[in-house]
PDB file of C-alpha atoms in Angstrom:
ATOM      1  CA  UNK A   1       0.000   0.000   0.000  1.00  0.00           C
ATOM      2  CA  UNK A   2       1.030   3.534  -0.735  1.00  0.00           C
ATOM      3  CA  UNK A   3       1.719   5.612   2.268  1.00  0.00           C
ATOM      4  CA  UNK A   4      -0.150   8.954   2.335  1.00  0.00           C
ATOM      5  CA  UNK A   5       1.671  11.798   3.930  1.00  0.00           C
ATOM      6  CA  UNK A   6      -0.352  14.263   6.064  1.00  0.00           C
ATOM      7  CA  UNK A   7      -1.507  17.454   4.418  1.00  0.00           C
ATOM      8  CA  UNK A   8       0.644  20.363   5.278  1.00  0.00           C
ATOM      9  CA  UNK A   9      -1.160  23.461   6.386  1.00  0.00           C
ATOM     10  CA  UNK A  10      -1.248  26.211   3.829  1.00  0.00           C
ATOM     11  CA  UNK A  11      -1.192  29.938   4.366  1.00  0.00           C
ATOM     12  CA  UNK A  12      -4.932  30.253   3.996  1.00  0.00           C
ATOM     13  CA  UNK A  13      -7.320  29.871   6.891  1.00  0.00           C
ATOM     14  CA  UNK A  14      -9.999  27.352   6.940  1.00  0.00           C
ATOM     15  CA  UNK A  15     -13.579  28.442   7.022  1.00  0.00           C
ATOM     16  CA  UNK A  16     -13.933  26.721  10.362  1.00  0.00           C
ATOM     17  CA  UNK A  17     -10.945  28.491  11.920  1.00  0.00           C
ATOM     18  CA  UNK A  18     -12.353  31.395  13.996  1.00  0.00           C
ATOM     19  CA  UNK A  19      -9.113  32.722  15.403  1.00  0.00           C
ATOM     20  CA  UNK A  20      -7.556  35.010  12.849  1.00  0.00           C
ATOM     21  CA  UNK A  21      -3.856  35.421  12.762  1.00  0.00           C
ATOM     22  CA  UNK A  22      -2.038  38.565  13.722  1.00  0.00           C
ATOM     23  CA  UNK A  23      -1.359  39.408  10.155  1.00  0.00           C
ATOM     24  CA  UNK A  24      -5.102  39.482   9.453  1.00  0.00           C
ATOM     25  CA  UNK A  25      -6.070  41.355  12.634  1.00  0.00           C
ATOM     26  CA  UNK A  26      -3.776  44.261  11.962  1.00  0.00           C
ATOM     27  CA  UNK A  27      -5.410  45.408   8.769  1.00  0.00           C
ATOM     28  CA  UNK A  28      -8.812  45.378  10.459  1.00  0.00           C
ATOM     29  CA  UNK A  29      -7.535  47.452  13.342  1.00  0.00           C
ATOM     30  CA  UNK A  30      -5.816  49.797  10.997  1.00  0.00           C
ATOM     31  CA  UNK A  31      -8.988  50.162   8.962  1.00  0.00           C
ATOM     32  CA  UNK A  32     -10.910  50.902  12.146  1.00  0.00           C
ATOM     33  CA  UNK A  33      -8.434  53.562  13.105  1.00  0.00           C
ATOM     34  CA  UNK A  34      -8.529  55.039   9.659  1.00  0.00           C
ATOM     35  CA  UNK A  35     -12.314  55.268   9.906  1.00  0.00           C
ATOM     36  CA  UNK A  36     -12.246  57.402  13.107  1.00  0.00           C
ATOM     37  CA  UNK A  37      -9.015  59.257  12.643  1.00  0.00           C
ATOM     38  CA  UNK A  38     -10.552  62.299  10.884  1.00  0.00           C
ATOM     39  CA  UNK A  39     -12.789  62.967  13.909  1.00  0.00           C
ATOM     40  CA  UNK A  40     -10.491  62.232  16.794  1.00  0.00           C
ATOM     41  CA  UNK A  41      -7.672  64.150  15.260  1.00  0.00           C
ATOM     42  CA  UNK A  42      -9.583  67.491  15.476  1.00  0.00           C
ATOM     43  CA  UNK A  43      -7.910  69.635  18.149  1.00  0.00           C
ATOM     44  CA  UNK A  44      -9.892  70.652  21.218  1.00  0.00           C
ATOM     45  CA  UNK A  45      -9.668  74.359  20.435  1.00  0.00           C
ATOM     46  CA  UNK A  46     -11.501  73.771  17.154  1.00  0.00           C
ATOM     47  CA  UNK A  47     -14.273  71.995  19.040  1.00  0.00           C
ATOM     48  CA  UNK A  48     -14.606  74.952  21.406  1.00  0.00           C
ATOM     49  CA  UNK A  49     -14.569  77.415  18.531  1.00  0.00           C
ATOM     50  CA  UNK A  50     -17.298  75.519  16.674  1.00  0.00           C
ATOM     51  CA  UNK A  51     -19.458  75.296  19.796  1.00  0.00           C
ATOM     52  CA  UNK A  52     -18.971  79.014  20.438  1.00  0.00           C
ATOM     53  CA  UNK A  53     -19.940  79.898  16.881  1.00  0.00           C
ATOM     54  CA  UNK A  54     -23.043  77.725  17.075  1.00  0.00           C
ATOM     55  CA  UNK A  55     -24.045  79.275  20.394  1.00  0.00           C
ATOM     56  CA  UNK A  56     -23.451  82.778  19.024  1.00  0.00           C
ATOM     57  CA  UNK A  57     -25.583  82.030  15.985  1.00  0.00           C
ATOM     58  CA  UNK A  58     -28.404  80.693  18.154  1.00  0.00           C
ATOM     59  CA  UNK A  59     -28.203  83.752  20.404  1.00  0.00           C
ATOM     60  CA  UNK A  60     -28.384  86.071  17.404  1.00  0.00           C
ATOM     61  CA  UNK A  61     -31.431  84.228  16.135  1.00  0.00           C
ATOM     62  CA  UNK A  62     -33.127  84.488  19.538  1.00  0.00           C
ATOM     63  CA  UNK A  63     -32.241  88.163  19.761  1.00  0.00           C
ATOM     64  CA  UNK A  64     -33.715  88.721  16.322  1.00  0.00           C
ATOM     65  CA  UNK A  65     -36.912  86.890  17.322  1.00  0.00           C
ATOM     66  CA  UNK A  66     -37.327  88.729  20.643  1.00  0.00           C
ATOM     67  CA  UNK A  67     -39.267  91.684  19.139  1.00  0.00           C
ATOM     68  CA  UNK A  68     -41.593  89.195  17.478  1.00  0.00           C
ATOM     69  CA  UNK A  69     -42.159  87.470  20.825  1.00  0.00           C
ATOM     70  CA  UNK A  70     -42.944  90.795  22.477  1.00  0.00           C
ATOM     71  CA  UNK A  71     -45.328  91.803  19.719  1.00  0.00           C
ATOM     72  CA  UNK A  72     -47.117  88.454  19.881  1.00  0.00           C
ATOM     73  CA  UNK A  73     -47.378  88.643  23.660  1.00  0.00           C
ATOM     74  CA  UNK A  74     -48.698  92.207  23.464  1.00  0.00           C
ATOM     75  CA  UNK A  75     -51.254  91.213  20.843  1.00  0.00           C
ATOM     76  CA  UNK A  76     -52.400  88.286  22.996  1.00  0.00           C
ATOM     77  CA  UNK A  77     -52.771  90.556  26.036  1.00  0.00           C
ATOM     78  CA  UNK A  78     -54.753  93.099  24.028  1.00  0.00           C
ATOM     79  CA  UNK A  79     -57.054  90.393  22.708  1.00  0.00           C
ATOM     80  CA  UNK A  80     -57.637  89.024  26.224  1.00  0.00           C
ATOM     81  CA  UNK A  81     -58.361  92.535  27.520  1.00  0.00           C
ATOM     82  CA  UNK A  82     -60.865  93.155  24.719  1.00  0.00           C
ATOM     83  CA  UNK A  83     -62.649  89.904  25.545  1.00  0.00           C
ATOM     84  CA  UNK A  84     -62.787  90.830  29.250  1.00  0.00           C
ATOM     85  CA  UNK A  85     -64.038  94.315  28.418  1.00  0.00           C
ATOM     86  CA  UNK A  86     -66.867  92.969  26.257  1.00  0.00           C
ATOM     87  CA  UNK A  87     -67.822  90.476  28.960  1.00  0.00           C
ATOM     88  CA  UNK A  88     -67.879  93.163  31.668  1.00  0.00           C
ATOM     89  CA  UNK A  89     -69.918  95.500  29.482  1.00  0.00           C
ATOM     90  CA  UNK A  90     -72.454  92.792  28.711  1.00  0.00           C
ATOM     91  CA  UNK A  91     -72.569  91.715  32.374  1.00  0.00           C
ATOM     92  CA  UNK A  92     -73.200  95.287  33.537  1.00  0.00           C
ATOM     93  CA  UNK A  93     -76.022  95.736  31.036  1.00  0.00           C
ATOM     94  CA  UNK A  94     -78.035  93.143  32.978  1.00  0.00           C
ATOM     95  CA  UNK A  95     -77.510  94.888  36.311  1.00  0.00           C
ATOM     96  CA  UNK A  96     -81.238  95.054  37.064  1.00  0.00           C
ATOM     97  CA  UNK A  97     -81.621  91.354  36.306  1.00  0.00           C
ATOM     98  CA  UNK A  98     -78.819  90.477  38.749  1.00  0.00           C
ATOM     99  CA  UNK A  99     -80.505  92.565  41.452  1.00  0.00           C
ATOM    100  CA  UNK A 100     -83.814  90.780  40.912  1.00  0.00           C
ATOM    101  CA  UNK A 101     -82.145  87.367  41.042  1.00  0.00           C
ATOM    102  CA  UNK A 102     -80.216  88.288  44.191  1.00  0.00           C
ATOM    103  CA  UNK A 103     -83.432  89.490  45.834  1.00  0.00           C
ATOM    104  CA  UNK A 104     -85.255  86.265  45.003  1.00  0.00           C
ATOM    105  CA  UNK A 105     -82.369  84.141  46.251  1.00  0.00           C
ATOM    106  CA  UNK A 106     -82.086  86.109  49.501  1.00  0.00           C
ATOM    107  CA  UNK A 107     -85.809  85.613  50.145  1.00  0.00           C
ATOM    108  CA  UNK A 108     -85.808  81.913  49.249  1.00  0.00           C
ATOM    109  CA  UNK A 109     -82.411  81.102  50.789  1.00  0.00           C
ATOM    110  CA  UNK A 110     -81.501  83.839  53.282  1.00  0.00           C
ATOM    111  CA  UNK A 111     -78.482  81.894  54.521  1.00  0.00           C
ATOM    112  CA  UNK A 112     -76.847  82.679  51.183  1.00  0.00           C
ATOM    113  CA  UNK A 113     -76.259  86.294  52.283  1.00  0.00           C
ATOM    114  CA  UNK A 114     -76.567  86.255  56.066  1.00  0.00           C
ATOM    115  CA  UNK A 115     -72.801  85.715  56.363  1.00  0.00           C
ATOM    116  CA  UNK A 116     -72.207  89.282  55.159  1.00  0.00           C
ATOM    117  CA  UNK A 117     -71.219  91.575  58.002  1.00  0.00           C
ATOM    118  CA  UNK A 118     -73.102  94.869  58.141  1.00  0.00           C
ATOM    119  CA  UNK A 119     -69.835  96.673  58.818  1.00  0.00           C
ATOM    120  CA  UNK A 120     -68.677  95.717  55.342  1.00  0.00           C
ATOM    121  CA  UNK A 121     -71.253  98.012  53.761  1.00  0.00           C
ATOM    122  CA  UNK A 122     -69.053 101.064  54.152  1.00  0.00           C
ATOM    123  CA  UNK A 123     -66.160  99.367  52.387  1.00  0.00           C
ATOM    124  CA  UNK A 124     -68.396  97.962  49.651  1.00  0.00           C
ATOM    125  CA  UNK A 125     -69.952 101.366  49.010  1.00  0.00           C
ATOM    126  CA  UNK A 126     -66.482 102.893  49.037  1.00  0.00           C
ATOM    127  CA  UNK A 127     -65.397 100.368  46.418  1.00  0.00           C
ATOM    128  CA  UNK A 128     -68.422 101.331  44.348  1.00  0.00           C
ATOM    129  CA  UNK A 129     -67.577 105.032  44.544  1.00  0.00           C
ATOM    130  CA  UNK A 130     -63.903 104.361  43.793  1.00  0.00           C
ATOM    131  CA  UNK A 131     -64.917 102.668  40.550  1.00  0.00           C
ATOM    132  CA  UNK A 132     -67.064 105.706  39.802  1.00  0.00           C
ATOM    133  CA  UNK A 133     -64.211 108.102  40.572  1.00  0.00           C
ATOM    134  CA  UNK A 134     -61.928 106.384  38.056  1.00  0.00           C
ATOM    135  CA  UNK A 135     -64.238 107.423  35.234  1.00  0.00           C
ATOM    136  CA  UNK A 136     -64.419 111.120  36.142  1.00  0.00           C
ATOM    137  CA  UNK A 137     -62.020 114.042  36.266  1.00  0.00           C
ATOM    138  CA  UNK A 138     -61.759 117.406  37.962  1.00  0.00           C
ATOM    139  CA  UNK A 139     -62.934 119.113  34.777  1.00  0.00           C
ATOM    140  CA  UNK A 140     -66.064 116.960  34.806  1.00  0.00           C
ATOM    141  CA  UNK A 141     -66.938 118.186  38.291  1.00  0.00           C
ATOM    142  CA  UNK A 142     -66.244 121.791  37.288  1.00  0.00           C
ATOM    143  CA  UNK A 143     -68.636 121.532  34.363  1.00  0.00           C
ATOM    144  CA  UNK A 144     -71.199 119.759  36.555  1.00  0.00           C
ATOM    145  CA  UNK A 145     -71.104 122.540  39.134  1.00  0.00           C
ATOM    146  CA  UNK A 146     -72.070 124.967  36.382  1.00  0.00           C
ATOM    147  CA  UNK A 147     -75.116 122.775  35.761  1.00  0.00           C
ATOM    148  CA  UNK A 148     -76.541 123.664  39.161  1.00  0.00           C
ATOM    149  CA  UNK A 149     -80.201 123.782  37.974  1.00  0.00           C
ATOM    150  CA  UNK A 150     -80.073 120.000  37.501  1.00  0.00           C
ATOM    151  CA  UNK A 151     -78.888 119.604  41.103  1.00  0.00           C
ATOM    152  CA  UNK A 152     -81.765 121.776  42.313  1.00  0.00           C
ATOM    153  CA  UNK A 153     -84.315 119.807  40.261  1.00  0.00           C
ATOM    154  CA  UNK A 154     -83.023 116.538  41.696  1.00  0.00           C
ATOM    155  CA  UNK A 155     -83.207 117.860  45.263  1.00  0.00           C
ATOM    156  CA  UNK A 156     -86.764 119.085  44.705  1.00  0.00           C
ATOM    157  CA  UNK A 157     -87.824 115.720  43.307  1.00  0.00           C
ATOM    158  CA  UNK A 158     -86.144 113.918  46.197  1.00  0.00           C
ATOM    159  CA  UNK A 159     -87.642 115.970  49.035  1.00  0.00           C
ATOM    160  CA  UNK A 160     -90.932 117.175  47.524  1.00  0.00           C
ATOM    161  CA  UNK A 161     -92.255 114.665  45.004  1.00  0.00           C
ATOM    162  CA  UNK A 162     -91.111 111.482  46.721  1.00  0.00           C
ATOM    163  CA  UNK A 163     -92.546 112.336  50.187  1.00  0.00           C
ATOM    164  CA  UNK A 164     -95.827 113.382  48.570  1.00  0.00           C
ATOM    165  CA  UNK A 165     -95.958 110.113  46.620  1.00  0.00           C
ATOM    166  CA  UNK A 166     -95.213 108.090  49.761  1.00  0.00           C
ATOM    167  CA  UNK A 167     -97.946 109.874  51.707  1.00  0.00           C
ATOM    168  CA  UNK A 168    -100.433 109.300  48.874  1.00  0.00           C
ATOM    169  CA  UNK A 169     -99.678 105.579  48.652  1.00  0.00           C
ATOM    170  CA  UNK A 170     -99.999 105.228  52.426  1.00  0.00           C
ATOM    171  CA  UNK A 171    -103.409 106.895  52.272  1.00  0.00           C
ATOM    172  CA  UNK A 172    -104.520 104.591  49.452  1.00  0.00           C
ATOM    173  CA  UNK A 173    -103.835 101.463  51.486  1.00  0.00           C
ATOM    174  CA  UNK A 174    -105.276 103.046  54.665  1.00  0.00           C
ATOM    175  CA  UNK A 175    -102.005 102.476  56.467  1.00  0.00           C
ATOM    176  CA  UNK A 176    -101.831 102.734  60.225  1.00  0.00           C
ATOM    177  CA  UNK A 177     -99.587 105.241  61.974  1.00  0.00           C
ATOM    178  CA  UNK A 178     -96.388 103.126  62.062  1.00  0.00           C
ATOM    179  CA  UNK A 179     -96.767 102.110  58.413  1.00  0.00           C
ATOM    180  CA  UNK A 180     -97.473 105.705  57.400  1.00  0.00           C
ATOM    181  CA  UNK A 181     -94.379 106.890  59.239  1.00  0.00           C
ATOM    182  CA  UNK A 182     -92.236 104.234  57.598  1.00  0.00           C
ATOM    183  CA  UNK A 183     -93.421 105.047  54.086  1.00  0.00           C
ATOM    184  CA  UNK A 184     -92.969 108.777  54.571  1.00  0.00           C
ATOM    185  CA  UNK A 185     -89.460 108.319  55.938  1.00  0.00           C
ATOM    186  CA  UNK A 186     -88.550 106.082  53.004  1.00  0.00           C
ATOM    187  CA  UNK A 187     -89.761 108.788  50.647  1.00  0.00           C
ATOM    188  CA  UNK A 188     -87.928 111.539  52.532  1.00  0.00           C
ATOM    189  CA  UNK A 189     -84.388 110.181  52.489  1.00  0.00           C
ATOM    190  CA  UNK A 190     -81.559 111.140  50.195  1.00  0.00           C
ATOM    191  CA  UNK A 191     -80.593 109.566  46.897  1.00  0.00           C
ATOM    192  CA  UNK A 192     -78.739 106.264  46.974  1.00  0.00           C
ATOM    193  CA  UNK A 193     -75.219 105.546  45.835  1.00  0.00           C
ATOM    194  CA  UNK A 194     -76.460 102.961  43.369  1.00  0.00           C
ATOM    195  CA  UNK A 195     -77.701 105.812  41.188  1.00  0.00           C
ATOM    196  CA  UNK A 196     -74.080 106.709  40.493  1.00  0.00           C
ATOM    197  CA  UNK A 197     -73.364 103.184  39.303  1.00  0.00           C
ATOM    198  CA  UNK A 198     -76.479 103.175  37.128  1.00  0.00           C
ATOM    199  CA  UNK A 199     -75.383 106.476  35.590  1.00  0.00           C
ATOM    200  CA  UNK A 200     -71.950 105.000  34.923  1.00  0.00           C
ATOM    201  CA  UNK A 201     -73.401 101.917  33.228  1.00  0.00           C
ATOM    202  CA  UNK A 202     -75.751 104.119  31.176  1.00  0.00           C
ATOM    203  CA  UNK A 203     -72.753 106.273  30.161  1.00  0.00           C
ATOM    204  CA  UNK A 204     -74.302 109.397  31.641  1.00  0.00           C
ATOM    205  CA  UNK A 205     -72.816 112.374  33.463  1.00  0.00           C
ATOM    206  CA  UNK A 206     -71.227 110.564  36.404  1.00  0.00           C
ATOM    207  CA  UNK A 207     -69.813 113.710  37.991  1.00  0.00           C
ATOM    208  CA  UNK A 208     -73.254 115.327  38.004  1.00  0.00           C
ATOM    209  CA  UNK A 209     -74.755 112.191  39.545  1.00  0.00           C
ATOM    210  CA  UNK A 210     -72.146 112.252  42.319  1.00  0.00           C
ATOM    211  CA  UNK A 211     -72.932 115.911  43.023  1.00  0.00           C
ATOM    212  CA  UNK A 212     -76.638 115.084  43.197  1.00  0.00           C
ATOM    213  CA  UNK A 213     -76.000 112.260  45.650  1.00  0.00           C
ATOM    214  CA  UNK A 214     -73.774 114.393  47.868  1.00  0.00           C
ATOM    215  CA  UNK A 215     -76.174 117.342  47.821  1.00  0.00           C
ATOM    216  CA  UNK A 216     -79.213 115.275  48.810  1.00  0.00           C
ATOM    217  CA  UNK A 217     -77.200 113.403  51.448  1.00  0.00           C
ATOM    218  CA  UNK A 218     -76.152 116.630  53.138  1.00  0.00           C
ATOM    219  CA  UNK A 219     -79.556 118.231  52.625  1.00  0.00           C
ATOM    220  CA  UNK A 220     -81.363 115.354  54.341  1.00  0.00           C
ATOM    221  CA  UNK A 221     -79.855 116.510  57.649  1.00  0.00           C
ATOM    222  CA  UNK A 222     -82.378 119.347  57.577  1.00  0.00           C
ATOM    223  CA  UNK A 223     -85.002 118.137  55.108  1.00  0.00           C
ATOM    224  CA  UNK A 224     -85.846 114.756  56.653  1.00  0.00           C
ATOM    225  CA  UNK A 225     -86.689 116.058  60.180  1.00  0.00           C
ATOM    226  CA  UNK A 226     -88.624 118.945  58.644  1.00  0.00           C
ATOM    227  CA  UNK A 227     -90.708 116.651  56.440  1.00  0.00           C
ATOM    228  CA  UNK A 228     -91.370 114.309  59.346  1.00  0.00           C
ATOM    229  CA  UNK A 229     -92.628 117.246  61.381  1.00  0.00           C
ATOM    230  CA  UNK A 230     -94.869 118.519  58.579  1.00  0.00           C
ATOM    231  CA  UNK A 231     -96.309 115.172  57.424  1.00  0.00           C
ATOM    232  CA  UNK A 232     -96.268 113.123  60.610  1.00  0.00           C
ATOM    233  CA  UNK A 233     -96.461 115.777  63.294  1.00  0.00           C
ATOM    234  CA  UNK A 234     -93.462 114.310  65.076  1.00  0.00           C
ATOM    235  CA  UNK A 235     -89.800 115.082  65.303  1.00  0.00           C
ATOM    236  CA  UNK A 236     -87.306 112.587  63.925  1.00  0.00           C
ATOM    237  CA  UNK A 237     -83.818 112.898  65.298  1.00  0.00           C
ATOM    238  CA  UNK A 238     -81.042 112.802  62.724  1.00  0.00           C
ATOM    239  CA  UNK A 239     -77.389 112.211  63.500  1.00  0.00           C
ATOM    240  CA  UNK A 240     -75.939 115.114  61.545  1.00  0.00           C
ATOM    241  CA  UNK A 241     -72.332 114.356  62.468  1.00  0.00           C
ATOM    242  CA  UNK A 242     -72.751 110.697  61.558  1.00  0.00           C
ATOM    243  CA  UNK A 243     -74.259 111.586  58.173  1.00  0.00           C
ATOM    244  CA  UNK A 244     -71.426 113.991  57.398  1.00  0.00           C
ATOM    245  CA  UNK A 245     -68.777 111.453  58.382  1.00  0.00           C
ATOM    246  CA  UNK A 246     -70.534 108.757  56.369  1.00  0.00           C
ATOM    247  CA  UNK A 247     -70.643 111.060  53.345  1.00  0.00           C
ATOM    248  CA  UNK A 248     -66.931 111.720  53.647  1.00  0.00           C
ATOM    249  CA  UNK A 249     -66.039 108.036  54.053  1.00  0.00           C
ATOM    250  CA  UNK A 250     -68.436 106.557  51.535  1.00  0.00           C
ATOM    251  CA  UNK A 251     -68.698 109.229  48.826  1.00  0.00           C
ATOM    252  CA  UNK A 252     -66.065 111.929  49.053  1.00  0.00           C
ATOM    253  CA  UNK A 253     -62.915 109.998  50.014  1.00  0.00           C
ATOM    254  CA  UNK A 254     -63.295 107.099  47.520  1.00  0.00           C
ATOM    255  CA  UNK A 255     -64.178 109.508  44.716  1.00  0.00           C
ATOM    256  CA  UNK A 256     -61.165 111.715  45.440  1.00  0.00           C
ATOM    257  CA  UNK A 257     -58.975 108.617  45.621  1.00  0.00           C
ATOM    258  CA  UNK A 258     -60.238 107.518  42.211  1.00  0.00           C
ATOM    259  CA  UNK A 259     -59.575 110.997  40.801  1.00  0.00           C
ATOM    260  CA  UNK A 260     -56.034 110.990  42.218  1.00  0.00           C
ATOM    261  CA  UNK A 261     -55.359 107.530  40.821  1.00  0.00           C
ATOM    262  CA  UNK A 262     -56.509 108.705  37.412  1.00  0.00           C
ATOM    263  CA  UNK A 263     -54.336 111.824  37.676  1.00  0.00           C
ATOM    264  CA  UNK A 264     -51.160 109.946  38.658  1.00  0.00           C
ATOM    265  CA  UNK A 265     -51.582 106.877  36.445  1.00  0.00           C
ATOM    266  CA  UNK A 266     -53.738 107.974  33.517  1.00  0.00           C
ATOM    267  CA  UNK A 267     -53.029 105.052  31.188  1.00  0.00           C
ATOM    268  CA  UNK A 268     -53.516 102.422  33.896  1.00  0.00           C
ATOM    269  CA  UNK A 269     -56.660 104.055  35.254  1.00  0.00           C
ATOM    270  CA  UNK A 270     -58.100 104.362  31.758  1.00  0.00           C
ATOM    271  CA  UNK A 271     -57.807 100.624  31.250  1.00  0.00           C
ATOM    272  CA  UNK A 272     -58.940  99.829  34.788  1.00  0.00           C
ATOM    273  CA  UNK A 273     -61.985 102.093  34.454  1.00  0.00           C
ATOM    274  CA  UNK A 274     -63.340  99.758  31.774  1.00  0.00           C
ATOM    275  CA  UNK A 275     -63.324  96.805  34.164  1.00  0.00           C
ATOM    276  CA  UNK A 276     -63.946  98.309  37.619  1.00  0.00           C
ATOM    277  CA  UNK A 277     -67.715  98.919  37.177  1.00  0.00           C
ATOM    278  CA  UNK A 278     -68.237  95.191  37.600  1.00  0.00           C
ATOM    279  CA  UNK A 279     -66.834  95.578  41.129  1.00  0.00           C
ATOM    280  CA  UNK A 280     -69.574  98.084  41.861  1.00  0.00           C
ATOM    281  CA  UNK A 281     -72.163  95.665  40.480  1.00  0.00           C
ATOM    282  CA  UNK A 282     -70.924  92.876  42.743  1.00  0.00           C
ATOM    283  CA  UNK A 283     -70.772  95.210  45.760  1.00  0.00           C
ATOM    284  CA  UNK A 284     -74.330  96.405  45.172  1.00  0.00           C
ATOM    285  CA  UNK A 285     -75.631  92.859  44.755  1.00  0.00           C
ATOM    286  CA  UNK A 286     -73.989  91.808  48.021  1.00  0.00           C
ATOM    287  CA  UNK A 287     -75.447  94.798  49.879  1.00  0.00           C
ATOM    288  CA  UNK A 288     -78.945  94.224  48.497  1.00  0.00           C
ATOM    289  CA  UNK A 289     -78.815  90.493  49.174  1.00  0.00           C
ATOM    290  CA  UNK A 290     -77.651  90.977  52.746  1.00  0.00           C
ATOM    291  CA  UNK A 291     -80.254  93.669  53.455  1.00  0.00           C
ATOM    292  CA  UNK A 292     -83.130  91.613  52.067  1.00  0.00           C
ATOM    293  CA  UNK A 293     -81.971  88.451  53.857  1.00  0.00           C
ATOM    294  CA  UNK A 294     -81.832  90.238  57.213  1.00  0.00           C
ATOM    295  CA  UNK A 295     -85.331  91.721  56.712  1.00  0.00           C
ATOM    296  CA  UNK A 296     -86.900  88.598  55.204  1.00  0.00           C
ATOM    297  CA  UNK A 297     -89.329  87.899  58.099  1.00  0.00           C
ATOM    298  CA  UNK A 298     -90.655  91.474  58.010  1.00  0.00           C
ATOM    299  CA  UNK A 299     -90.993  91.456  54.220  1.00  0.00           C
ATOM    300  CA  UNK A 300     -93.006  88.237  54.186  1.00  0.00           C
ATOM    301  CA  UNK A 301     -95.222  89.276  57.094  1.00  0.00           C
ATOM    302  CA  UNK A 302     -95.884  92.804  55.806  1.00  0.00           C
ATOM    303  CA  UNK A 303     -98.841  91.805  53.676  1.00  0.00           C
ATOM    304  CA  UNK A 304     -99.727  92.485  50.071  1.00  0.00           C
ATOM    305  CA  UNK A 305    -100.974  96.106  50.531  1.00  0.00           C
ATOM    306  CA  UNK A 306     -97.743  97.320  52.085  1.00  0.00           C
ATOM    307  CA  UNK A 307     -95.624  95.352  49.648  1.00  0.00           C
ATOM    308  CA  UNK A 308     -97.477  96.840  46.685  1.00  0.00           C
ATOM    309  CA  UNK A 309     -97.185 100.324  48.173  1.00  0.00           C
ATOM    310  CA  UNK A 310     -93.413 100.026  48.537  1.00  0.00           C
ATOM    311  CA  UNK A 311     -93.137  98.577  45.044  1.00  0.00           C
ATOM    312  CA  UNK A 312     -95.218 101.434  43.660  1.00  0.00           C
ATOM    313  CA  UNK A 313     -93.066 103.980  45.481  1.00  0.00           C
ATOM    314  CA  UNK A 314     -89.981 102.766  43.662  1.00  0.00           C
ATOM    315  CA  UNK A 315     -91.624 102.199  40.290  1.00  0.00           C
ATOM    316  CA  UNK A 316     -93.440 105.550  40.229  1.00  0.00           C
ATOM    317  CA  UNK A 317     -90.617 107.482  41.835  1.00  0.00           C
ATOM    318  CA  UNK A 318     -88.411 107.054  38.778  1.00  0.00           C
ATOM    319  CA  UNK A 319     -90.795 108.690  36.284  1.00  0.00           C
ATOM    320  CA  UNK A 320     -91.515 111.493  38.751  1.00  0.00           C
ATOM    321  CA  UNK A 321     -87.790 112.198  38.930  1.00  0.00           C
ATOM    322  CA  UNK A 322     -87.519 112.145  35.134  1.00  0.00           C
ATOM    323  CA  UNK A 323     -86.126 115.711  34.892  1.00  0.00           C
ATOM    324  CA  UNK A 324     -83.275 114.762  37.204  1.00  0.00           C
ATOM    325  CA  UNK A 325     -82.147 111.615  35.427  1.00  0.00           C
ATOM    326  CA  UNK A 326     -82.680 113.212  32.011  1.00  0.00           C
ATOM    327  CA  UNK A 327     -80.142 115.839  33.059  1.00  0.00           C
ATOM    328  CA  UNK A 328     -77.619 113.164  34.019  1.00  0.00           C
ATOM    329  CA  UNK A 329     -78.078 111.176  30.808  1.00  0.00           C
ATOM    330  CA  UNK A 330     -77.921 114.178  28.521  1.00  0.00           C
TER     331      UNK A 330
END
């Protein structure tokens, strides 16, 4: 038999040999190094310079866009303010409806408003008059003082027509002495502060309305006891000092504060004056709700004749005072 010599290994690797030789590993490593050499060979200062240039370019872009951001933010704020202004204007237009709803709620659920402290009324009325003062100026009061006949007409309607109407309604329902006295006193008091808010909502002469309120408030110190003596034959004591102090705290001081705020910050007060009337609406609703809730037992037990008489006094008193409110609107 022929003897077969073993096969000598050749220089090529077998397909089943998984351990490459050194000669084959070197080219792979060298290729791997060649693949990453262009990146790793960049000096550090070039990396810093590139990062700085990129950051500077981004900063310049942001700086260029900053005016656009401010303009967009300003436009958004203006749009939001316009929406709020339209809402407040529409809400104030239904002021009478809110008062009716508050009255019904305070009668049906008096606990809704019994939490209101009576001492808060001064601050709430002051807030109402502050909102009124923001919409007026010193020149408005100067021009209103020149319109003194309107102030006289309002005072005459307040202390002549209203007491006569109250006495007539009391006679129609054959009211007893206490009811007659109550109706006459209601008709003989000064004008309310809510009239200023109504004039503001109606876009009337607010300064003239404030002068009318102040004049009747101060005049009631003399007029109310005199009317009680003439119509009732009795003397009604009036706290003159208390009325004067209340006029200063509730009417004069908040109005002057609103005028000063408008004088010092005209642009801010001009924008605030478009929104502050809603504060007066809320304050008035709270005052009315609290007053009705506290008097609920007396209102329900008064009876239909007295209730109709009081309702007629308020409904008929407005048309009788038509010359006064026509002067404020025109």
